[in-house]
Amino acid sequence: MPSPLFADRPAQPPVPGAVDALISQTRRLRGDVDAVRRDAVANEDDPQQRWQRALCDLAVHQLDDLGAQLGQLRAGVPVEVPPEAEAGGEAVPDTGFATDPGTAYGRAAPTRTGALLSRVGSAEWNLLTDEVSWTEELYRIFGRTLESGPLSLDEMPTMVFAEDQPLLQGMVTDCLIDGKPIDGEFRIVRTDGRVRTVHMTGEPVLDSDGCTASMWAVVRDVSELRRSQRAVRESRAGLERSRDIERTERRVAVELQEAVLPPWHGSLHFAHEGPAPLDVAAHYLPAASTGLIGGDWYDALALPDGDALLTVGDLTGHGVAATSSMAMLLGALRGMAVAGIRPAALMGHLNQLLETSVQPALGSAMCCRYDPVAQTLTWAQAGHPAPLLFRDGTGRALRRPEGVLLGATTGAAYDEAETRLLPGDLLVLHTDGLTRGGGAAHDDDTGARRLLALGPRLAGARDAQEGVRMVVEEFGEESREDDACVMVVRVGH
């Protein structure tokens, strides 16, 4: 009795090693069949040996098909199982043969135990007596009754697809006149209207004068096999199309993101002389789980009135839709900041813009406006982590003003907060994907504490670019589920 521990366990897919072992066994078996076939060729004057060789040819076809399907399985291509096989019908392959000495030439007759053999029949056409003999299995393949009798060579084309009739006629002519073996496939239309694909192999039988006395053939119904192969080809083509679409989408998303978010590091100079420039650096980290580009952004911009815009944000989703929405939102944000709109009002306009967008989405954002003369940072946020201020090696999160996610509610109002900055202060702005890695142990609070713990190291950073590198070294190798942005800003002396 099977162990109850395994009673409800689902069947596991074959591991690559097991598939490789099956492929090796199939190749060895094919070599053994080839050896038997060579022995049959050496005695092909014996009708029994001719039939044995025909059966070997059939076995080789089966093993070649099996090897091809195992190769597809190893390559990860889905192999579709015919419905007949799943239902346990006659289309289930088998390999059993039994010898019936009473049949013509003492040939092996199909057994009733193997469903494969219900799809393999044989025939002989005697050119001297015009007699035709079919096995019962061949009647089943063609959908004919025993009472209707077998088809002569002249009648065979009447059940063959018009497009395939020249192929059959050519094979028969080559066999009867030139003594060539038959080996080819064609489609037939059964008496019940069903279309089947059959593979026929055979040879002429010569009399004592070397003239063709009869022709015999083995006919195999390969309809399910060919249908499965077509399904595999279509699945492979569909998979390749999906991969092409994914690659194209990723390339477009990357190009769009790179156009909107060029690598940022260097000094941000102000329009008016006097205030020391800001040292700014930023970096984007893609999600490891999807490999797709998301809707995170960062930006630093010197404004016409002498202030500076600092912003980071994150839109839901990945791919072209997310990056195009991000580009639209960031363009609007830049335009409104240049027009002098303050951070709280700017958040309200972005909320309205995202709410009425053709591609609805949610987003978090933080918008900071820095006055270099007064050295004050005025900022607003929409469901976003607060900036981290590092001073003298110690970091803390700034008090967050009220603000809900962009696109979450109609007519949302946003508050502002103001903080005075000192020369040498360092700001870290980031999206929540930075501090939220994979697994339950990597929550936002744990990530924020790790980021604040970088204070002593950040204090020793030569510039903002080195500060970004320190943050990326701490968080960049994690298997994050979402993409992230980080921006480091140092106030000049």
XYZ file of C-alpha atoms in Angstrom:
493
model
C 0.000 0.000 0.000
C 1.460 3.430 -0.865
C 2.520 5.585 2.024
C -0.107 8.177 3.079
C 2.684 10.721 3.187
C 2.706 10.715 -0.599
C -0.986 10.147 -1.221
C -1.816 13.769 -2.002
C 1.542 14.832 -3.343
C 1.273 16.104 -6.938
C 3.397 14.508 -9.599
C 6.709 16.292 -9.955
C 8.048 17.314 -13.358
C 11.043 15.312 -14.535
C 14.356 16.836 -13.551
C 16.872 17.547 -16.328
C 19.067 14.615 -15.250
C 16.187 12.175 -15.570
C 15.316 13.490 -19.032
C 18.961 13.155 -20.121
C 18.941 9.542 -18.891
C 15.789 8.815 -20.908
C 17.365 10.377 -23.998
C 20.461 8.172 -23.564
C 18.321 5.054 -23.171
C 16.324 5.963 -26.263
C 19.539 6.363 -28.286
C 20.879 3.005 -27.074
C 17.596 1.287 -27.908
C 17.610 2.845 -31.367
C 21.107 1.448 -31.907
C 19.903 -2.025 -30.939
C 16.968 -1.765 -33.353
C 19.351 -0.667 -36.113
C 21.444 -3.784 -35.489
C 18.378 -6.018 -35.869
C 17.401 -4.151 -39.025
C 20.850 -4.703 -40.560
C 20.511 -8.447 -39.941
C 17.137 -8.375 -41.699
C 18.615 -6.554 -44.690
C 21.215 -9.303 -45.098
C 18.403 -11.830 -45.655
C 15.837 -9.720 -47.458
C 14.943 -12.583 -49.834
C 13.140 -14.135 -46.873
C 9.586 -12.672 -46.603
C 9.740 -13.025 -42.814
C 12.945 -10.970 -42.744
C 11.417 -8.312 -44.981
C 8.549 -7.940 -42.592
C 10.896 -7.845 -39.635
C 12.794 -5.018 -41.287
C 9.516 -3.129 -41.855
C 8.722 -3.445 -38.174
C 12.223 -2.227 -37.324
C 11.680 0.785 -39.565
C 8.448 1.485 -37.702
C 10.232 1.179 -34.345
C 12.944 3.581 -35.530
C 10.277 6.129 -36.461
C 8.751 5.764 -33.010
C 12.104 6.148 -31.251
C 13.000 9.187 -33.358
C 9.683 10.792 -32.408
C 10.267 9.941 -28.759
C 13.786 11.394 -28.883
C 12.491 14.624 -30.438
C 9.831 15.029 -27.767
C 12.311 14.319 -24.966
C 14.585 16.963 -26.467
C 11.706 19.445 -26.389
C 11.017 18.511 -22.774
C 14.658 19.101 -21.844
C 14.582 22.477 -23.626
C 11.527 23.511 -21.632
C 9.098 23.566 -24.580
C 5.620 22.426 -23.547
C 4.618 19.136 -25.165
C 0.886 18.825 -25.655
C -0.663 15.427 -24.938
C -3.373 14.385 -27.408
C -6.857 14.208 -25.885
C -7.088 10.590 -26.974
C -4.029 9.764 -24.884
C -5.407 11.525 -21.822
C -8.707 9.705 -22.181
C -7.050 6.315 -22.569
C -8.357 5.841 -26.110
C -6.808 4.160 -29.086
C -4.315 6.934 -29.699
C -2.173 5.960 -26.689
C 1.203 4.724 -27.980
C 2.321 1.165 -27.232
C 5.089 -1.086 -28.511
C 3.825 -4.681 -28.244
C 3.959 -7.058 -31.233
C 2.900 -10.679 -31.537
C 3.838 -13.096 -34.296
C 1.054 -14.832 -36.154
C 2.518 -17.526 -38.458
C -0.813 -17.816 -40.227
C -0.599 -14.410 -41.833
C 0.861 -13.821 -45.274
C 4.652 -14.268 -45.338
C 4.471 -15.298 -41.663
C 4.571 -11.598 -40.788
C 3.999 -10.186 -37.333
C 0.368 -9.298 -36.802
C -0.780 -6.431 -34.585
C -2.033 -7.418 -31.142
C -5.132 -6.080 -29.419
C -3.176 -5.171 -26.276
C -1.268 -2.254 -27.773
C -3.156 0.878 -28.754
C -0.319 1.889 -31.057
C -0.960 -1.174 -33.194
C -4.546 -0.084 -33.771
C -2.890 2.773 -35.679
C -0.578 0.550 -37.744
C -1.844 -1.619 -40.572
C -0.352 -3.434 -43.522
C -1.365 -4.245 -47.083
C -0.192 -6.210 -50.104
C -1.147 -5.627 -53.730
C -0.481 -8.627 -56.016
C 0.112 -7.372 -59.549
C -0.207 -10.831 -61.125
C -3.572 -11.840 -59.642
C -4.923 -8.329 -58.779
C -5.546 -9.606 -55.267
C -5.385 -7.098 -52.432
C -5.079 -7.986 -48.748
C -5.456 -5.549 -45.857
C -5.148 -6.156 -42.152
C -8.098 -5.194 -39.958
C -6.100 -2.295 -38.515
C -5.734 -0.752 -41.966
C -9.519 -0.853 -42.388
C -9.807 1.069 -39.107
C -7.294 3.677 -40.223
C -9.240 4.340 -43.434
C -12.602 4.087 -41.689
C -13.753 1.271 -43.965
C -15.735 -1.811 -43.079
C -14.484 -5.303 -43.818
C -17.497 -5.830 -46.073
C -16.465 -2.900 -48.287
C -13.191 -4.660 -49.075
C -9.701 -3.205 -49.533
C -8.731 -0.498 -51.997
C -6.720 -1.283 -55.088
C -3.754 0.861 -56.030
C -5.933 2.645 -58.594
C -8.634 3.329 -55.969
C -6.294 4.573 -53.255
C -6.075 8.177 -54.577
C -9.863 8.581 -54.225
C -9.417 8.793 -50.429
C -6.324 10.995 -50.549
C -6.282 14.796 -50.384
C -6.122 16.245 -53.884
C -2.926 18.106 -52.994
C -1.301 14.859 -51.807
C -2.392 12.585 -54.666
C 0.687 13.345 -56.844
C 2.913 12.353 -53.904
C 1.210 8.977 -53.492
C 1.151 8.306 -57.232
C 4.816 9.167 -57.524
C 5.786 6.815 -54.682
C 3.756 3.942 -56.119
C 5.137 4.481 -59.646
C 8.736 4.596 -58.389
C 8.143 1.397 -56.428
C 6.502 -0.594 -59.220
C 8.642 0.563 -62.146
C 12.013 1.475 -60.636
C 11.914 -0.837 -57.600
C 12.378 2.010 -55.145
C 11.167 1.657 -51.542
C 8.157 3.673 -50.411
C 8.553 6.181 -47.614
C 6.257 9.177 -47.345
C 3.272 10.833 -45.697
C -0.059 11.940 -47.084
C -3.504 12.873 -45.825
C -6.619 10.799 -46.292
C -10.309 11.589 -45.889
C -11.997 8.670 -44.150
C -15.473 7.480 -45.060
C -16.785 9.280 -41.940
C -15.298 12.570 -43.168
C -12.428 12.676 -40.662
C -9.043 13.724 -41.992
C -6.050 11.642 -40.954
C -2.335 11.825 -41.737
C -0.687 8.499 -42.531
C 2.914 7.479 -43.061
C 3.493 4.626 -45.530
C 6.624 2.540 -45.944
C 6.978 -0.447 -48.236
C 8.894 -2.214 -50.968
C 8.286 -4.164 -54.189
C 8.387 -7.962 -54.128
C 10.246 -9.354 -57.146
C 9.659 -12.659 -58.893
C 12.367 -15.042 -60.058
C 12.894 -12.982 -63.215
C 13.467 -9.780 -61.218
C 10.124 -8.277 -62.186
C 7.766 -6.669 -59.699
C 5.185 -9.256 -58.667
C 3.560 -7.407 -55.789
C 3.966 -4.476 -53.473
C 3.524 -4.499 -49.721
C 3.380 -1.585 -47.325
C 3.042 -0.683 -43.659
C 0.690 2.246 -43.028
C 0.923 4.154 -39.778
C -1.619 6.725 -38.561
C 0.503 9.670 -37.352
C -2.320 12.214 -37.007
C -1.998 12.732 -33.243
C 1.769 12.875 -33.453
C 1.725 15.512 -36.178
C -0.953 17.473 -34.314
C 1.210 17.427 -31.189
C 4.227 18.526 -33.207
C 2.219 21.406 -34.687
C 1.097 22.363 -31.186
C 4.718 22.330 -30.031
C 5.791 24.480 -32.984
C 2.942 26.905 -32.337
C 3.750 26.986 -28.617
C 7.405 27.598 -29.411
C 6.481 30.340 -31.880
C 4.046 31.890 -29.398
C 6.662 31.744 -26.644
C 9.227 33.356 -28.924
C 6.736 36.079 -29.879
C 6.055 36.738 -26.194
C 9.781 36.958 -25.532
C 10.218 39.329 -28.478
C 7.403 41.519 -27.139
C 8.936 41.502 -23.654
C 12.374 42.360 -25.030
C 10.925 45.154 -27.157
C 8.901 46.533 -24.267
C 11.918 46.469 -21.992
C 14.101 48.190 -24.608
C 11.497 50.926 -25.156
C 11.032 51.367 -21.402
C 14.795 51.588 -20.831
C 15.257 54.083 -23.665
C 12.382 56.208 -22.374
C 13.697 56.114 -18.833
C 17.243 56.959 -19.896
C 15.922 59.911 -21.900
C 13.974 61.245 -18.909
C 16.392 60.225 -16.133
C 19.964 60.640 -17.320
C 22.665 59.685 -14.798
C 22.779 62.574 -12.305
C 25.943 63.575 -10.512
C 27.684 66.911 -10.217
C 27.074 70.446 -8.992
C 23.723 72.177 -9.251
C 24.498 75.858 -9.771
C 21.978 78.586 -9.053
C 20.861 81.413 -11.286
C 22.130 84.128 -8.899
C 25.729 84.585 -7.854
C 26.631 84.032 -4.234
C 25.052 80.809 -2.868
C 27.251 77.748 -2.935
C 26.042 75.109 -5.410
C 24.461 71.851 -4.301
C 26.391 68.647 -4.879
C 23.871 66.120 -6.265
C 24.056 62.455 -7.322
C 21.310 59.922 -8.029
C 20.965 56.292 -9.041
C 18.200 53.966 -10.256
C 18.003 50.308 -9.107
C 15.741 48.003 -11.184
C 13.566 45.328 -9.600
C 15.198 41.913 -9.480
C 11.922 39.948 -9.493
C 10.466 41.206 -12.805
C 13.430 42.540 -14.764
C 11.123 45.287 -16.067
C 11.652 49.002 -15.722
C 9.228 50.690 -13.335
C 7.884 54.186 -12.802
C 10.404 55.536 -10.259
C 11.974 58.932 -10.907
C 14.413 61.470 -9.513
C 15.214 65.006 -10.595
C 17.244 68.048 -9.570
C 16.639 71.338 -11.351
C 17.842 74.922 -10.903
C 14.764 77.178 -11.148
C 14.625 80.629 -12.783
C 13.916 82.428 -9.472
C 17.144 81.125 -7.941
C 15.698 78.176 -5.997
C 16.304 74.474 -6.671
C 13.838 71.659 -7.247
C 14.606 68.252 -5.705
C 12.137 65.433 -6.271
C 11.759 61.650 -6.198
C 8.655 59.589 -6.856
C 7.240 56.200 -7.721
C 4.309 55.190 -9.938
C 2.759 51.729 -9.685
C 3.407 49.221 -12.447
C 6.260 48.281 -14.757
C 7.042 48.491 -18.438
C 6.218 51.057 -21.084
C 2.909 52.100 -19.499
C 4.579 52.943 -16.185
C 7.575 54.725 -17.713
C 5.395 56.755 -20.096
C 3.126 57.842 -17.212
C 6.218 58.687 -15.189
C 7.585 60.815 -18.028
C 4.261 62.636 -18.317
C 4.062 63.287 -14.568
C 7.685 64.385 -14.268
C 7.305 66.751 -17.241
C 4.272 68.344 -15.592
C 6.117 68.617 -12.283
C 9.076 70.363 -13.887
C 6.824 72.786 -15.758
C 4.855 73.743 -12.645
C 8.026 74.146 -10.573
C 9.531 76.448 -13.222
C 6.274 78.438 -13.147
C 6.815 79.053 -9.425
C 4.094 76.777 -7.991
C 4.927 75.805 -4.408
C 5.341 72.143 -3.351
C 1.945 71.651 -1.619
C -0.049 73.133 -4.495
C 2.115 71.248 -6.949
C 1.218 67.928 -5.256
C -2.469 68.808 -5.581
C -2.128 69.459 -9.315
C -0.240 66.188 -9.820
C -2.978 64.336 -7.950
C -5.604 65.803 -10.268
C -3.489 65.035 -13.331
C -2.978 61.401 -12.337
C -6.631 60.978 -11.411
C -7.803 62.054 -14.878
C -5.058 60.238 -16.788
C -5.949 57.791 -19.575
C -3.887 55.179 -17.731
C -5.031 55.399 -14.086
C -2.348 54.645 -11.543
C -1.301 55.388 -7.994
C 1.907 57.158 -7.133
C 3.959 58.417 -4.232
C 6.052 61.540 -4.598
C 8.109 64.067 -2.709
C 8.768 67.587 -3.964
C 11.358 69.822 -2.284
C 12.133 73.470 -2.992
C 15.447 74.706 -1.649
C 16.150 78.407 -1.128
C 19.958 78.762 -1.171
C 19.906 82.307 0.231
C 17.757 81.511 3.269
C 19.096 77.910 3.296
C 15.591 76.538 3.861
C 14.046 73.390 2.440
C 10.290 73.529 1.860
C 8.709 70.252 0.916
C 5.487 68.317 0.489
C 4.836 64.628 0.061
C 2.169 62.261 -1.236
C 2.384 58.950 0.628
C 6.169 59.039 0.374
C 9.058 58.357 2.789
C 10.436 61.526 4.364
C 13.885 62.856 3.421
C 16.703 61.800 5.717
C 18.921 64.579 7.038
C 22.481 63.644 8.024
C 24.402 66.171 10.126
C 27.717 65.522 11.864
C 27.468 61.794 11.190
C 23.970 61.385 12.641
C 20.841 60.869 10.554
C 17.179 61.502 11.232
C 13.969 61.515 9.205
C 12.327 64.919 8.719
C 8.803 65.406 10.071
C 6.340 64.481 7.336
C 3.565 66.892 6.407
C 0.147 65.415 5.618
C -0.391 64.002 2.125
C -2.122 60.975 0.562
C -1.013 58.955 -2.447
C -1.380 60.601 -5.830
C -4.476 59.371 -7.646
C -6.027 57.920 -4.468
C -8.773 60.490 -3.873
C -10.372 63.480 -5.569
C -9.512 66.983 -4.371
C -6.813 65.902 -1.913
C -5.057 68.695 0.011
C -1.379 68.610 0.851
C 0.570 70.317 3.628
C 4.117 71.691 3.595
C 7.005 71.437 6.024
C 10.084 73.660 6.283
C 13.549 72.795 7.515
C 16.674 74.938 7.783
C 19.806 73.364 6.329
C 23.418 74.064 7.281
C 26.545 73.928 5.123
C 27.804 70.354 5.006
C 24.383 68.821 5.626
C 23.571 65.797 3.555
C 20.074 64.827 2.375
C 19.064 61.334 1.225
C 15.869 61.181 -0.837
C 14.631 57.756 -1.915
C 11.617 55.729 -3.002
C 10.260 53.007 -0.721
C 11.573 50.211 -2.954
C 15.076 50.961 -1.631
C 14.402 50.028 1.989
C 11.799 47.327 1.313
C 13.650 44.247 0.102
C 12.434 40.680 -0.345
C 10.932 38.689 2.548
C 9.033 39.585 5.684
C 12.223 40.430 7.577
C 12.960 43.324 5.210
C 10.211 45.806 6.082
C 10.321 49.580 5.695
C 11.334 50.229 9.335
C 14.245 47.794 9.206
C 15.474 49.275 5.930
C 15.135 52.838 7.251
C 17.203 51.963 10.347
C 19.893 50.450 8.134
C 19.923 53.592 6.015
C 20.212 55.869 9.070
C 23.034 53.684 10.384
C 25.106 54.760 7.382
C 25.477 58.219 8.983
C 29.121 57.894 10.102
C 30.171 56.547 6.712
C 28.251 59.205 4.798
C 29.913 61.881 6.895
C 33.256 60.761 5.481
C 32.100 60.701 1.856
C 34.124 62.966 -0.419
C 31.082 63.998 -2.460
C 27.464 63.086 -3.195
C 28.495 60.490 -5.776
C 30.452 58.551 -3.159
C 27.450 58.815 -0.839
C 25.240 57.222 -3.488
C 27.785 54.472 -3.958
C 27.702 53.716 -0.210
C 23.910 53.445 -0.249
C 23.921 51.219 -3.337
C 26.559 48.950 -1.783
C 24.315 48.552 1.276
C 21.059 47.898 -0.583
C 21.834 47.275 -4.235
C 22.506 43.511 -4.088
C 19.200 42.606 -2.438
C 16.526 40.659 -4.353
C 14.131 43.569 -4.271
C 10.578 43.111 -5.486
C 10.272 46.713 -6.681
C 12.552 49.169 -8.395
C 13.998 52.081 -6.455
C 15.663 55.488 -6.755
C 18.081 57.186 -4.385
C 19.330 60.776 -4.491
C 22.050 62.253 -2.274
C 22.309 66.042 -1.930
C 25.097 67.844 -0.035
C 24.742 71.486 0.909
C 27.794 73.497 -0.172
C 29.946 75.590 2.186
